[in-house]
């Protein structure tokens, strides 16, 4: 009953923003029905070059000196996504910016402070300024670049890892069941092998491009989430999801 009440209390945040409250993440849900699964193309052979070492440590140190709530750094190549990852209790950074001012600019923030099997990280899609996670849509629009290993391994320093490889991405359309958000951002903490295989299979089956990446059952995952690219759609559960696995 308590968990049910928590779910009801958080519904307004879910429907009006790009993030899901923490109470949703561990709720067992069945695989949602995809509104519009996309046919993925055949992946090209994947080169094996290793990306350059990231330089996030200095950025984290500098940012943490200004705000101790910094827990990591996200840098997405060939975009303007280069931000600290924040964590605050009670979804603090869903409503506040880095300077702890309450405004729409807000922050990139993690659903929780400590690592889980699946680690959701979200930020608003600020279309007018083109900032925060807006340019994840640019990655989506040029997804074939991710067929190159160095382009799909991103320097994201969080939860004890530095490098994460994209294995799936897709935009859930307007009218998507809200259960998709719950399903995609669950921690998978209690998932057995069948449930994890189902979760991975679902994400890869909906991916807008086949990257030739086969995640392991032992991998740690990172799920980046932002709103769909129009205000109307984002108010109808449209979300862009990018799924990554740790590779360091």
Short mmCIF file of C-alpha atoms in Angstrom, two decimals:
data_model
loop_
_atom_site.label_atom_id
_atom_site.label_comp_id
_atom_site.label_asym_id
_atom_site.label_seq_id
_atom_site.Cartn_x
_atom_site.Cartn_y
_atom_site.Cartn_z
CA UNK A 1 0.00 0.00 0.00
CA UNK A 2 2.82 2.43 0.87
CA UNK A 3 4.55 1.84 -2.49
CA UNK A 4 1.21 2.33 -4.28
CA UNK A 5 0.68 5.67 -2.57
CA UNK A 6 4.20 6.76 -3.49
CA UNK A 7 3.48 5.94 -7.12
CA UNK A 8 0.32 8.05 -7.08
CA UNK A 9 2.08 10.95 -5.38
CA UNK A 10 4.77 11.07 -8.07
CA UNK A 11 2.47 10.87 -11.10
CA UNK A 12 2.42 14.63 -11.70
CA UNK A 13 6.22 14.76 -12.06
CA UNK A 14 6.20 11.88 -14.52
CA UNK A 15 3.59 13.44 -16.78
CA UNK A 16 5.05 16.94 -16.81
CA UNK A 17 8.79 16.39 -17.10
CA UNK A 18 11.60 14.32 -18.60
CA UNK A 19 12.42 12.37 -15.46
CA UNK A 20 10.92 9.53 -13.46
CA UNK A 21 10.75 9.58 -9.68
CA UNK A 22 12.89 7.14 -7.76
CA UNK A 23 9.84 5.28 -6.48
CA UNK A 24 9.18 3.97 -9.97
CA UNK A 25 12.55 2.42 -10.63
CA UNK A 26 12.16 -0.79 -8.67
CA UNK A 27 8.50 -1.41 -9.48
CA UNK A 28 8.17 -4.80 -11.24
CA UNK A 29 6.52 -4.23 -14.60
CA UNK A 30 5.86 -6.48 -17.54
CA UNK A 31 7.39 -5.70 -20.89
CA UNK A 32 5.46 -2.73 -22.33
CA UNK A 33 3.96 -2.90 -25.78
CA UNK A 34 6.00 -0.75 -28.15
CA UNK A 35 3.95 1.84 -29.98
CA UNK A 36 6.10 1.79 -33.07
CA UNK A 37 9.07 -0.62 -33.04
CA UNK A 38 11.52 0.26 -35.76
CA UNK A 39 13.24 -2.09 -38.17
CA UNK A 40 16.97 -1.94 -37.53
CA UNK A 41 19.49 -2.07 -40.39
CA UNK A 42 22.31 -4.54 -40.54
CA UNK A 43 25.36 -3.32 -38.65
CA UNK A 44 28.67 -2.71 -40.36
CA UNK A 45 31.81 -4.44 -39.08
CA UNK A 46 32.95 -2.78 -35.87
CA UNK A 47 36.54 -1.48 -35.67
CA UNK A 48 38.41 -2.18 -32.47
CA UNK A 49 40.26 1.09 -31.88
CA UNK A 50 40.29 2.27 -28.29
CA UNK A 51 39.00 5.81 -27.63
CA UNK A 52 41.24 8.48 -26.16
CA UNK A 53 41.49 8.57 -22.36
CA UNK A 54 38.94 10.94 -20.91
CA UNK A 55 39.85 14.09 -19.05
CA UNK A 56 36.81 14.25 -16.82
CA UNK A 57 38.65 13.91 -13.49
CA UNK A 58 39.82 17.53 -13.46
CA UNK A 59 36.36 18.76 -14.41
CA UNK A 60 34.78 16.77 -11.60
CA UNK A 61 37.30 18.08 -9.08
CA UNK A 62 36.72 21.68 -10.11
CA UNK A 63 32.93 21.34 -10.15
CA UNK A 64 32.82 19.45 -6.86
CA UNK A 65 34.70 22.31 -5.20
CA UNK A 66 31.73 24.52 -6.08
CA UNK A 67 28.97 21.99 -5.40
CA UNK A 68 29.55 18.81 -3.41
CA UNK A 69 26.52 17.13 -5.03
CA UNK A 70 28.56 16.39 -8.16
CA UNK A 71 28.91 12.61 -8.62
CA UNK A 72 30.29 12.41 -12.16
CA UNK A 73 30.69 13.95 -15.58
CA UNK A 74 29.11 13.26 -18.96
CA UNK A 75 30.79 14.09 -22.24
CA UNK A 76 29.17 13.01 -25.51
CA UNK A 77 31.51 13.34 -28.52
CA UNK A 78 30.65 15.83 -31.28
CA UNK A 79 27.92 17.47 -29.19
CA UNK A 80 27.78 20.27 -26.61
CA UNK A 81 26.91 17.74 -23.89
CA UNK A 82 29.71 18.31 -21.38
CA UNK A 83 28.22 18.59 -17.90
CA UNK A 84 28.58 17.49 -14.31
CA UNK A 85 26.22 14.73 -13.19
CA UNK A 86 24.40 15.72 -10.02
CA UNK A 87 22.54 13.85 -7.33
CA UNK A 88 20.25 15.34 -4.69
CA UNK A 89 17.64 13.77 -2.43
CA UNK A 90 13.96 14.08 -3.33
CA UNK A 91 14.72 14.87 -6.98
CA UNK A 92 16.34 18.15 -6.01
CA UNK A 93 18.07 18.69 -9.39
CA UNK A 94 14.87 18.06 -11.27
CA UNK A 95 13.90 21.51 -9.99
CA UNK A 96 17.25 23.30 -9.47
CA UNK A 97 20.34 24.27 -11.44
CA UNK A 98 24.00 23.78 -10.53
CA UNK A 99 23.96 26.95 -8.41
CA UNK A 100 20.95 25.52 -6.51
CA UNK A 101 18.63 28.10 -7.98
CA UNK A 102 15.12 26.98 -8.86
CA UNK A 103 14.72 27.52 -12.61
CA UNK A 104 13.98 25.69 -15.84
CA UNK A 105 17.64 25.30 -16.86
CA UNK A 106 18.16 22.60 -14.21
CA UNK A 107 20.88 19.91 -14.45
CA UNK A 108 21.98 16.52 -15.64
CA UNK A 109 21.24 14.26 -12.70
CA UNK A 110 21.20 10.61 -11.69
CA UNK A 111 18.19 8.83 -10.26
CA UNK A 112 20.26 7.61 -7.36
CA UNK A 113 23.59 8.27 -5.70
CA UNK A 114 24.99 4.72 -5.73
CA UNK A 115 25.49 2.31 -8.60
CA UNK A 116 22.92 -0.29 -9.56
CA UNK A 117 22.80 -2.75 -12.44
CA UNK A 118 20.95 -0.14 -14.54
CA UNK A 119 21.68 3.52 -13.80
CA UNK A 120 19.27 6.09 -15.23
CA UNK A 121 20.65 9.59 -15.84
CA UNK A 122 18.38 12.33 -17.17
CA UNK A 123 18.35 16.00 -18.19
CA UNK A 124 15.81 18.28 -19.84
CA UNK A 125 15.63 18.71 -23.58
CA UNK A 126 16.11 22.49 -23.82
CA UNK A 127 15.12 23.01 -27.43
CA UNK A 128 15.44 26.80 -27.62
CA UNK A 129 18.98 26.98 -26.23
CA UNK A 130 19.99 23.58 -27.62
CA UNK A 131 21.55 22.66 -24.27
CA UNK A 132 21.36 19.95 -21.59
CA UNK A 133 20.40 16.70 -23.37
CA UNK A 134 18.93 18.35 -26.47
CA UNK A 135 21.80 17.21 -28.68
CA UNK A 136 21.12 13.56 -27.93
CA UNK A 137 18.59 14.07 -30.71
CA UNK A 138 21.50 15.12 -32.93
CA UNK A 139 23.15 11.79 -32.12
CA UNK A 140 19.89 10.08 -32.98
CA UNK A 141 19.64 11.88 -36.31
CA UNK A 142 23.17 10.80 -37.29
CA UNK A 143 23.04 7.37 -35.66
CA UNK A 144 25.09 5.67 -38.38
CA UNK A 145 28.18 7.33 -36.91
CA UNK A 146 27.73 4.99 -33.95
CA UNK A 147 28.68 2.05 -36.16
CA UNK A 148 32.27 3.19 -35.55
CA UNK A 149 33.49 1.96 -32.17
CA UNK A 150 35.19 5.22 -31.21
CA UNK A 151 32.00 7.19 -31.85
CA UNK A 152 29.76 5.02 -29.69
CA UNK A 153 32.10 4.74 -26.69
CA UNK A 154 31.50 7.82 -24.58
CA UNK A 155 33.50 9.30 -21.72
CA UNK A 156 31.02 9.30 -18.86
CA UNK A 157 32.72 9.22 -15.49
CA UNK A 158 30.16 7.91 -13.01
CA UNK A 159 29.51 4.93 -10.75
CA UNK A 160 33.09 3.70 -10.92
CA UNK A 161 33.34 3.60 -14.72
CA UNK A 162 34.86 5.91 -17.31
CA UNK A 163 33.79 4.43 -20.67
CA UNK A 164 30.33 3.35 -21.77
CA UNK A 165 29.34 1.87 -25.14
CA UNK A 166 26.00 2.62 -26.79
CA UNK A 167 24.16 -0.59 -27.68
CA UNK A 168 20.66 0.75 -28.45
CA UNK A 169 18.76 4.00 -28.83
CA UNK A 170 15.23 4.97 -29.80
CA UNK A 171 12.64 7.66 -29.34
CA UNK A 172 9.35 6.46 -27.86
CA UNK A 173 6.60 8.31 -29.74
CA UNK A 174 3.72 10.37 -28.42
CA UNK A 175 1.10 8.14 -26.87
CA UNK A 176 3.68 5.66 -25.60
CA UNK A 177 2.43 3.84 -22.47
CA UNK A 178 3.96 5.42 -19.37
CA UNK A 179 4.96 1.91 -18.30
CA UNK A 180 7.78 2.12 -20.86
CA UNK A 181 9.48 4.76 -18.74
CA UNK A 182 9.13 2.62 -15.62
CA UNK A 183 10.42 -0.46 -17.45
CA UNK A 184 13.39 1.28 -19.06
CA UNK A 185 14.58 3.04 -15.91
CA UNK A 186 14.23 0.21 -13.40
CA UNK A 187 17.44 -0.67 -11.57
CA UNK A 188 17.27 -4.37 -12.50
CA UNK A 189 18.62 -4.97 -9.00
CA UNK A 190 16.43 -8.02 -8.43
CA UNK A 191 16.13 -9.15 -12.03
CA UNK A 192 16.91 -12.81 -12.69
CA UNK A 193 18.63 -13.93 -15.90
CA UNK A 194 15.38 -14.33 -17.81
CA UNK A 195 14.16 -10.87 -16.79
CA UNK A 196 17.47 -9.26 -17.70
CA UNK A 197 17.54 -11.05 -21.05
CA UNK A 198 13.99 -9.82 -21.67
CA UNK A 199 14.96 -6.24 -20.78
CA UNK A 200 18.00 -6.27 -23.07
CA UNK A 201 16.10 -7.93 -25.89
CA UNK A 202 13.34 -5.35 -25.68
CA UNK A 203 15.75 -2.41 -25.91
CA UNK A 204 17.69 -3.89 -28.81
CA UNK A 205 14.53 -4.85 -30.70
CA UNK A 206 13.32 -1.24 -30.58
CA UNK A 207 16.69 0.33 -31.39
CA UNK A 208 16.63 2.61 -34.41
CA UNK A 209 19.95 1.17 -35.54
CA UNK A 210 21.60 -2.23 -35.10
CA UNK A 211 25.09 -1.56 -33.76
CA UNK A 212 26.35 -5.13 -33.65
CA UNK A 213 26.88 -4.85 -29.89
CA UNK A 214 25.84 -7.78 -27.72
CA UNK A 215 25.64 -6.78 -24.04
CA UNK A 216 26.69 -9.33 -21.45
CA UNK A 217 24.45 -10.51 -18.63
CA UNK A 218 27.22 -9.31 -16.29
CA UNK A 219 27.40 -5.79 -17.68
CA UNK A 220 26.56 -2.60 -15.80
CA UNK A 221 24.19 -0.36 -17.75
CA UNK A 222 23.60 3.36 -18.09
CA UNK A 223 20.31 4.69 -19.46
CA UNK A 224 20.24 8.30 -20.67
CA UNK A 225 16.76 9.81 -20.89
CA UNK A 226 15.37 13.08 -22.20
CA UNK A 227 12.07 14.37 -23.59
CA UNK A 228 10.92 13.91 -27.15
CA UNK A 229 11.84 16.69 -29.53
CA UNK A 230 8.51 18.54 -29.56
CA UNK A 231 6.69 19.92 -26.54
CA UNK A 232 3.44 18.31 -27.59
CA UNK A 233 4.96 14.84 -27.89
CA UNK A 234 6.96 15.10 -24.68
CA UNK A 235 3.74 15.78 -22.78
CA UNK A 236 2.43 12.47 -24.13
CA UNK A 237 5.21 10.24 -22.77
CA UNK A 238 7.55 10.70 -25.73
CA UNK A 239 11.13 10.09 -24.55
CA UNK A 240 14.50 9.56 -26.21
CA UNK A 241 16.43 6.69 -24.63
CA UNK A 242 20.11 5.89 -25.12
CA UNK A 243 21.31 2.61 -23.58
CA UNK A 244 24.98 2.02 -22.79
CA UNK A 245 27.09 -0.65 -21.12
CA UNK A 246 30.30 -0.12 -19.16
CA UNK A 247 33.36 -1.24 -21.13
CA UNK A 248 36.27 -0.32 -18.84
#
